[in-house]
Rosetta silent file (secondary structure, phi, psi, omega in degrees, C-alpha in Angstrom):
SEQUENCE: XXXXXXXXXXXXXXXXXXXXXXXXXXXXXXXXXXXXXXXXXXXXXXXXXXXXXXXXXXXXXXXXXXXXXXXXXXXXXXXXXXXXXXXXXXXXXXXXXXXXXXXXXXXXXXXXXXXXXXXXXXXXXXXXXXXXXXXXXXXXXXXXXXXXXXXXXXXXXXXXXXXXXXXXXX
SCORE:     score description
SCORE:     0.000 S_00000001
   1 L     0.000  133.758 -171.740    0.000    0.000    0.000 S_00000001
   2 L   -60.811 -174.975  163.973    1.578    3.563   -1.098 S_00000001
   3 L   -91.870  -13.110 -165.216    2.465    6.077    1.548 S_00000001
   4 L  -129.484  147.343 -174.089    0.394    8.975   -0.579 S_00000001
   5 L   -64.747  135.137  166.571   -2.894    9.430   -1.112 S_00000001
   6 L  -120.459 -166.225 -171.889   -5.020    8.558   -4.354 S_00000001
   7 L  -110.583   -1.861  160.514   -8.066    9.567   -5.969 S_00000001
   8 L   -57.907  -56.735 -139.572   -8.941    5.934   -4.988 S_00000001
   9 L  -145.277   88.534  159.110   -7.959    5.256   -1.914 S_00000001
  10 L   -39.411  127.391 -165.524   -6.052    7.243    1.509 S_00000001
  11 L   -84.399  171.440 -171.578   -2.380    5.964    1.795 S_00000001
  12 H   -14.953  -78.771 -149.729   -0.688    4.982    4.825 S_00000001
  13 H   -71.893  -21.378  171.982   -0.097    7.732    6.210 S_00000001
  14 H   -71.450  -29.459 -161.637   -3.200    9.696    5.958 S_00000001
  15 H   -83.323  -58.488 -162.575   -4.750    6.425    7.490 S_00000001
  16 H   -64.180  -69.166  176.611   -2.211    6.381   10.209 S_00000001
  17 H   -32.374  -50.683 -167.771   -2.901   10.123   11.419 S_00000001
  18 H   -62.070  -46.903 -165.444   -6.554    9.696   11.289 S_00000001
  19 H   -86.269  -16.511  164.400   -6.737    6.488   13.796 S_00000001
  20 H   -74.258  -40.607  178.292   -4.003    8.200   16.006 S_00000001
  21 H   -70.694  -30.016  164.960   -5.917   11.126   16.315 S_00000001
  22 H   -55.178  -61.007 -154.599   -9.185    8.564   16.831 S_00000001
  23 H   -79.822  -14.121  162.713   -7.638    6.902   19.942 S_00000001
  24 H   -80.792  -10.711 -171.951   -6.371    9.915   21.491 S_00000001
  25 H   -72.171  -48.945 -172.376   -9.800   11.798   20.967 S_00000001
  26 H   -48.181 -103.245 -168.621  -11.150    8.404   22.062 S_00000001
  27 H   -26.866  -70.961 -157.436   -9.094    8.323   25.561 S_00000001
  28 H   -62.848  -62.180 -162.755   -9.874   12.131   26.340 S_00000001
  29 H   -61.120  -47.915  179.013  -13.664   11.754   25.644 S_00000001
  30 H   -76.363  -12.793  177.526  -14.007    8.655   27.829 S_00000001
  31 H   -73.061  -18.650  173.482  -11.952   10.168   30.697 S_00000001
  32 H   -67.285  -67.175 -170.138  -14.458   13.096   30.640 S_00000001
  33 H   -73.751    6.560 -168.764  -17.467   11.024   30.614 S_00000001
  34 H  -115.838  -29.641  164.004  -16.249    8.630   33.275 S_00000001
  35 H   -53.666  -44.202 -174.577  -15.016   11.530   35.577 S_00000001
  36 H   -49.766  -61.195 -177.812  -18.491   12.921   34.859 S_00000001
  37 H   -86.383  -30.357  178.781  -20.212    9.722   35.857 S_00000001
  38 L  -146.519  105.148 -153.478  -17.958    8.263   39.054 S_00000001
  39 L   -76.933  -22.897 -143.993  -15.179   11.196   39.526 S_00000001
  40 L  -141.619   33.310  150.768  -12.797    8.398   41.485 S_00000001
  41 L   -72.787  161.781 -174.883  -12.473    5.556   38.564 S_00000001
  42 H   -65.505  -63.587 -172.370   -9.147    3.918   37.889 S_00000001
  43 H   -29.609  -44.750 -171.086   -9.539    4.985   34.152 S_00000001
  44 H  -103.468  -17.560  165.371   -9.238    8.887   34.738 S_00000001
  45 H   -55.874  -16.946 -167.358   -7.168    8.191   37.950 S_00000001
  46 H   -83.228  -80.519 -167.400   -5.099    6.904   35.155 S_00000001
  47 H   -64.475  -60.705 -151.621   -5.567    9.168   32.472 S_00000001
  48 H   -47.490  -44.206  161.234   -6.721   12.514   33.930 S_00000001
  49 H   -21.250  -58.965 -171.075   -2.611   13.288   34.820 S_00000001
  50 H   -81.790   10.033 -172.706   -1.668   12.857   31.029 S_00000001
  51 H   -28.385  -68.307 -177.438   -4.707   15.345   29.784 S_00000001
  52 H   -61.260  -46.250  159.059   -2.797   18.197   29.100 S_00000001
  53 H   -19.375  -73.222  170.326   -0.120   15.699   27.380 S_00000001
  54 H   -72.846  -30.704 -142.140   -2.510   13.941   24.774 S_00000001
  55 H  -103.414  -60.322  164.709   -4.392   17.248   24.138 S_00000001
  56 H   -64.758  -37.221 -168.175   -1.044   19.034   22.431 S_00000001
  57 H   -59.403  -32.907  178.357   -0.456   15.474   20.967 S_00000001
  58 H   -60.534  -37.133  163.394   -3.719   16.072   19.353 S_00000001
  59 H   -56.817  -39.021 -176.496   -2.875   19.518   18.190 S_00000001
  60 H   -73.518  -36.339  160.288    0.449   18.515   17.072 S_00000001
  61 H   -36.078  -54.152 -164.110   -1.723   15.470   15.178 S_00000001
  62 H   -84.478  -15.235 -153.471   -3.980   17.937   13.826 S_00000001
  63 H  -122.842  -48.850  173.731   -1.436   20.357   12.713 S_00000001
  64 H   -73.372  -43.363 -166.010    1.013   17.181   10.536 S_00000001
  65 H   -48.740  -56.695 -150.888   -2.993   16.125    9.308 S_00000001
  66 H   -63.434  -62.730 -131.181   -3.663   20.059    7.663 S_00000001
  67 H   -86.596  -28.461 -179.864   -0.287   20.141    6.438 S_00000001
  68 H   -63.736  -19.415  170.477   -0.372   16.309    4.967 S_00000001
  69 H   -85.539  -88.688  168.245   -3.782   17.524    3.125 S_00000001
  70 H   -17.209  -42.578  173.611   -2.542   20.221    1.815 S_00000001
  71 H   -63.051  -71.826 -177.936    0.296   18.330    0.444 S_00000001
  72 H   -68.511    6.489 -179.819   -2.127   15.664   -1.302 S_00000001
  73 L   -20.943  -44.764 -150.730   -4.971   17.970   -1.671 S_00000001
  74 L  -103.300   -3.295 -172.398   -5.030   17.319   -5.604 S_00000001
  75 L  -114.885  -14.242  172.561   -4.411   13.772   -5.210 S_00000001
  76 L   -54.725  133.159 -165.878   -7.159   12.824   -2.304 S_00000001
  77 L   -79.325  160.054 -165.317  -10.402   10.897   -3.213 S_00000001
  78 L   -92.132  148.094 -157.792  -13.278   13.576   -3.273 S_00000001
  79 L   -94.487  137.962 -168.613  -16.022   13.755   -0.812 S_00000001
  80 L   -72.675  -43.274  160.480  -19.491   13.060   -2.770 S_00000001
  81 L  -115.563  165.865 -171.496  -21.461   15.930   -0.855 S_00000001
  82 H   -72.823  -37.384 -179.917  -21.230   19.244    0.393 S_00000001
  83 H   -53.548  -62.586 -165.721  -22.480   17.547    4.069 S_00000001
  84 H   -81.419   -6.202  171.204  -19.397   15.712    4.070 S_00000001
  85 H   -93.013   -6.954 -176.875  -17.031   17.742    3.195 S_00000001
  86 H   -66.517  -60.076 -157.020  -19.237   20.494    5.602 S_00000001
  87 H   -83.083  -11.691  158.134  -18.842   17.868    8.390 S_00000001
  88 H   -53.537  -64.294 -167.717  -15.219   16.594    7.867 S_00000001
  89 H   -62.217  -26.183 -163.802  -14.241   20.517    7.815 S_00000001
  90 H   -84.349  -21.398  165.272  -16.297   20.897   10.955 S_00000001
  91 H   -94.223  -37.326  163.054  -14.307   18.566   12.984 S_00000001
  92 H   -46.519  -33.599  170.678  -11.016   19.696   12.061 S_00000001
  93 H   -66.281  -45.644  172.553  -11.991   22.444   13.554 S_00000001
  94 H   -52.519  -47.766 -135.230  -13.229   21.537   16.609 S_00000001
  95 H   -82.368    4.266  171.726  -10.701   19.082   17.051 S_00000001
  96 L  -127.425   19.009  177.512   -8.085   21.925   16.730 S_00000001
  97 L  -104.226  -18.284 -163.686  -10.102   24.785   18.823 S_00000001
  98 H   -68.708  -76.179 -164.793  -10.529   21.941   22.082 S_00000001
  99 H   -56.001  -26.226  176.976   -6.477   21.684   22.431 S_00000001
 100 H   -78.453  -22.366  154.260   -6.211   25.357   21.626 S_00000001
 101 H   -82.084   -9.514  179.949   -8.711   26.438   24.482 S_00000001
 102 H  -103.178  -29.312  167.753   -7.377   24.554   26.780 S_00000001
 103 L   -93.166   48.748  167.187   -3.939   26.135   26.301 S_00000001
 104 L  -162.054   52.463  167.598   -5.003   29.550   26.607 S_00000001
 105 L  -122.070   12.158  169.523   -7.074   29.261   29.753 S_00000001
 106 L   104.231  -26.251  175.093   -3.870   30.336   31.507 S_00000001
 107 L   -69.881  164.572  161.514   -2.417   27.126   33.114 S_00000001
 108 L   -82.342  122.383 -173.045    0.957   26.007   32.738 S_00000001
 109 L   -37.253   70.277  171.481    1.761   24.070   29.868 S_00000001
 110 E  -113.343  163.803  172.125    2.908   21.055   30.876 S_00000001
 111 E  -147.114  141.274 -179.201    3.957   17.556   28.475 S_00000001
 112 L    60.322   54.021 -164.644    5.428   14.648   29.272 S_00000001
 113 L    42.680    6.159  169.018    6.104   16.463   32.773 S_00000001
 114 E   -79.939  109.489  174.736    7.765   18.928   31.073 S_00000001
 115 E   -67.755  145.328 -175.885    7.083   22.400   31.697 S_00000001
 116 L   -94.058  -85.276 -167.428    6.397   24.340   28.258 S_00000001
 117 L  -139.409  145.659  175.268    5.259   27.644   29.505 S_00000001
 118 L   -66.947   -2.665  172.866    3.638   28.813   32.999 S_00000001
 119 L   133.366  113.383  173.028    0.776   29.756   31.294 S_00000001
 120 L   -81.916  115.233  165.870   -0.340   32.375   28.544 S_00000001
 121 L   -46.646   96.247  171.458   -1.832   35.489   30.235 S_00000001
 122 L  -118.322  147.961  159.023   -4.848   36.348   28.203 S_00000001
 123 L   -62.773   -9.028 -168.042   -7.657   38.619   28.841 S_00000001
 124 L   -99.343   16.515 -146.400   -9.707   35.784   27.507 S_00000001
 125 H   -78.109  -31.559 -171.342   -8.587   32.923   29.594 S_00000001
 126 H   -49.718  -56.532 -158.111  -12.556   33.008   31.248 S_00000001
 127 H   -47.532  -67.202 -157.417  -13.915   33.058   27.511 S_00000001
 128 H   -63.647  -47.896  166.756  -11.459   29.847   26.872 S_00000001
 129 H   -43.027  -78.591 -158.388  -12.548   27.875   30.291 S_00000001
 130 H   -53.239  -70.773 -179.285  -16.175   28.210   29.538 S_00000001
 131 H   -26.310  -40.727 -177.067  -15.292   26.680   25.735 S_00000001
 132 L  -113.925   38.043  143.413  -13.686   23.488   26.150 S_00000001
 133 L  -129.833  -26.248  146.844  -16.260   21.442   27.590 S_00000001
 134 H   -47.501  -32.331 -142.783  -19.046   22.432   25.286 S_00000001
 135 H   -69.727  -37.822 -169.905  -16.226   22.389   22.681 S_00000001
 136 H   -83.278 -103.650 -149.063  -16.382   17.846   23.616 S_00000001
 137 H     7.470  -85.708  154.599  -19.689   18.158   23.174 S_00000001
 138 H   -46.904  -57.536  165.243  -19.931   19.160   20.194 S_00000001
 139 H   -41.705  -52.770  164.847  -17.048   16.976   19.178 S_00000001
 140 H   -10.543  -74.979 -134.830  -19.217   13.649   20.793 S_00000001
 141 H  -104.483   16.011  142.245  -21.764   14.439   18.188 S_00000001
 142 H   -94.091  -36.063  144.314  -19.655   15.126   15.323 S_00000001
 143 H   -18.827  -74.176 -172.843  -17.774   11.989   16.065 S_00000001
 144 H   -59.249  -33.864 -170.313  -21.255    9.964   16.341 S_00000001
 145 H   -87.113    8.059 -178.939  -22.572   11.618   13.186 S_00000001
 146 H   -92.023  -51.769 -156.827  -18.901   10.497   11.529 S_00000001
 147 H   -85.427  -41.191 -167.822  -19.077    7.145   12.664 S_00000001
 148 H   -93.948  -23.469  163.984  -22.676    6.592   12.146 S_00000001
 149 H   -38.390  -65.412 -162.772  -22.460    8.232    7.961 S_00000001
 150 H   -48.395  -53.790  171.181  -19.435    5.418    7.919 S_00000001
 151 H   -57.343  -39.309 -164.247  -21.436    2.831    9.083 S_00000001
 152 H  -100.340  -15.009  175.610  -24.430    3.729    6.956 S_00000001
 153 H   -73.037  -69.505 -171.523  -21.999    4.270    3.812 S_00000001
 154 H   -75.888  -14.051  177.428  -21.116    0.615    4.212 S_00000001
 155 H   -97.728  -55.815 -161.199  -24.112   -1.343    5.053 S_00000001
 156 H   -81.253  -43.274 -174.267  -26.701    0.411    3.492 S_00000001
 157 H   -83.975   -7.396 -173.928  -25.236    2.748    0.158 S_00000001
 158 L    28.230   46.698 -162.289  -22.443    0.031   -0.528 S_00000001
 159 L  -132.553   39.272  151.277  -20.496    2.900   -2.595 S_00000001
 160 L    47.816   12.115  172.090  -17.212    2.266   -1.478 S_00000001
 161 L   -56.504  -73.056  166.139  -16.928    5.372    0.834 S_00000001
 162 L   -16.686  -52.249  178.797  -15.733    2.851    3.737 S_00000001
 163 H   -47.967  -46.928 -156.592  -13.253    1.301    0.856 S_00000001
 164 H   -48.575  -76.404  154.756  -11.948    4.729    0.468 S_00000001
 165 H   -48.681  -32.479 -173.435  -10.274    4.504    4.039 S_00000001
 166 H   -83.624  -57.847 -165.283  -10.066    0.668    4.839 S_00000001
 167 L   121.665  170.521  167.935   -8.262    0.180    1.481 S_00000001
 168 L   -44.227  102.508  153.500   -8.572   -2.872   -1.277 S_00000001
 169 L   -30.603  120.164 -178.743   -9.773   -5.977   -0.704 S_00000001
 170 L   -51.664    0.000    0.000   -7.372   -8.919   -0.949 S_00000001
């Protein structure tokens, strides 16, 4: 399987980025909803530590995706409707406004226990709190409407969207 993108098919690497960016989205969303529901499970006792950590990986994720599109832009297979390319562009956003609100609410940066920065001093740091927990929200239910198109591409329109990502049958 190439490394590059067709008008077929997403290569490797576009493949790879996408499910790395799933399972860290993945991890943060259930540590949310499981803090939410029993604040003192092992999962976010686990997790909750590494937040800030996975949250720039996601930016930094999200940041190699735009530039990796942009490279294959002219070579990428094309989205059928304006909904999907509406709801594709709508999660890149969120998914690069979440990690971007939470590091400009003022804390100190840190990853991989490494301090980054004590924190950038914005007038807006309130604005930026109050954002990134609607901001998963919203994500949740672009996520569910992603997952359930995908699902509904392959069972029901059987038009090879699903191919598009999984790749060629053997």
């Amino acid at each position: 399987m190439k490394a590059t993108d067709s008008y077929k098919y997403y290569g490797v690497v576009s493949r790879v980025l996408h499910w790395i960016t799933a399972i860290l989205v993945i991890v943060q969303l259930i540590d949310v909803y499981m803090r939410s529901l029993a604040p003192k499970n092992i999962f976010s006792q686990y997790v909750q530590p590494w937040h800030m950590t996975i949250g720039v990986s996601i930016l930094g994720v999200m940041l190699l995706r735009m530039i990796w599109l942009l490279v294959q832009r002219k070579h990428r297979p094309r989205s059928r409707s304006v909904m999907a390319r509406f709801g594709h562009f709508s999660i890149y956003v969120v998914l690069i406004a979440i990690p971007l609100s939470g590091l400009l609410q003022g804390y100190p940066v840190l990853v991989f226990d490494t301090l980054l920065t004590k924190g950038l001093d914005t007038k807006w740091d309130t604005i930026f709190q109050e954002l990134h927990g609607p901001l998963a929200y919203i994500l949740t239910a672009l996520i569910a409407g992603h997952v359930f198109m995908a699902i509904l591409h392959r069972l029901v329109h059987r038009d090879g969207t699903w191919e598009k990502m999984i790749g060629k049958k053997k």
